[in-house]
C-alpha cells in the first residue's frame, strides 16, 4: 500500500448509469465484486441516492448470503435482515483499527457500510492495509506474536460488565451456544453466576486467499486494557484482574502482552490509515482481510449501517 492509496470511488458518471439506486444495481450486475476488491481493497459508491428502503436489494448484490453478527464483541443493534448499526461506542472516542471477527474461528470476507445520516463533523471510517500494518510493527513484536494470540471472553448471563452471552450469540438457549462453540476450536465453561467463559487461540497474521499477501490479522490491542488508554487500563486493574474482564488477551502460550506492545499496535495501525468521509447515501464495500477499519470521533447524530458476508 503506497502512501497515496485511496479506495476506488465510483459515481454515476464513472459507471455510465443514471444517478439512482436502479442505476447502481445495473452497474453491480456486471461487476465481479470479489475480484475488484482483491485488486482495489475498498470501493466507495457515491451519488446514487440510496435510501434505507432500497438498501436490502443493494446489499443482496454486494453481499450474497449475509451473515449474522454471532460471537461479535462490539455493541450493535440489528435493524434488518442481518443488517446492523455500526459499533455503538461513544462518539468522542476513536475506534482503533481491526478486521471484523479476526479473533473468531471464521470471519466475513467482505463488509459493506451504508451512511444513512452523516455526522456534523468527523466520523470518518479509517482504513489500514494489513500488509503495511504488519510491516510497521517492530521485529521483536512480530516474532513474539508468531505463535498466535489467546483470547478470553467473560460473557455475563444478563447483568454485568460487557456483553451477555445471549446478545453475543443471538439466542437464549445454552444448547445452541454450545453447538456453535463446538465447531470453533474454542474451550468454554459455564460459570456459577450464569455467565460463560470462552477461550480461543488464533493466528496473529493471515494470508489473503487470492493475493497471498500476509496481513496483520488479530485484535490483541482492542482486547488489551492498555489499548483503551492509561486511565481506563488503571481503572480496570483496580476493579478486577485481567482474566475476569469481559475480554482479555495474551500470547498463545499465556505469556502476558506488554502494554506498550498493545499501544504500538493500536497507534501504528491508526497512523497508516486512510480516512473515508461520509455523506448521506454513500455506500462502501471492503475486503475484510486486506483492510482493517475503525472510526474517528464525531459530533452530531451519525447513523452508519453495516452488513457482512463470506
Short mmCIF file of N, CA and C in Angstrom, two decimals, residues 91 118-121 298-302:
data_model
loop_
_atom_site.label_atom_id
_atom_site.label_comp_id
_atom_site.label_asym_id
_atom_site.label_seq_id
_atom_site.Cartn_x
_atom_site.Cartn_y
_atom_site.Cartn_z
N UNK A 91 -19.37 8.74 20.87
CA UNK A 91 -18.85 9.44 19.69
C UNK A 91 -17.54 10.17 19.92
N UNK A 118 -25.12 11.37 7.93
CA UNK A 118 -23.74 11.79 8.16
C UNK A 118 -23.66 12.65 9.41
N UNK A 119 -22.55 12.59 10.15
CA UNK A 119 -22.39 13.42 11.34
C UNK A 119 -22.17 14.88 10.95
N UNK A 120 -22.26 15.76 11.94
CA UNK A 120 -21.98 17.17 11.68
C UNK A 120 -20.51 17.38 11.39
N UNK A 121 -19.65 16.77 12.21
CA UNK A 121 -18.20 16.83 11.99
C UNK A 121 -17.60 15.47 12.30
N UNK A 298 -16.72 11.95 16.38
CA UNK A 298 -17.63 12.79 15.61
C UNK A 298 -18.55 13.57 16.54
N UNK A 299 -19.22 14.56 15.95
CA UNK A 299 -20.25 15.32 16.66
C UNK A 299 -21.54 15.25 15.85
N UNK A 300 -22.65 15.38 16.56
CA UNK A 300 -23.94 15.31 15.89
C UNK A 300 -24.35 13.87 15.64
N UNK A 301 -25.63 13.66 15.34
CA UNK A 301 -26.09 12.29 15.07
C UNK A 301 -25.37 11.68 13.86
N UNK A 302 -25.03 10.42 13.98
CA UNK A 302 -24.38 9.68 12.90
C UNK A 302 -25.00 8.29 12.85
#
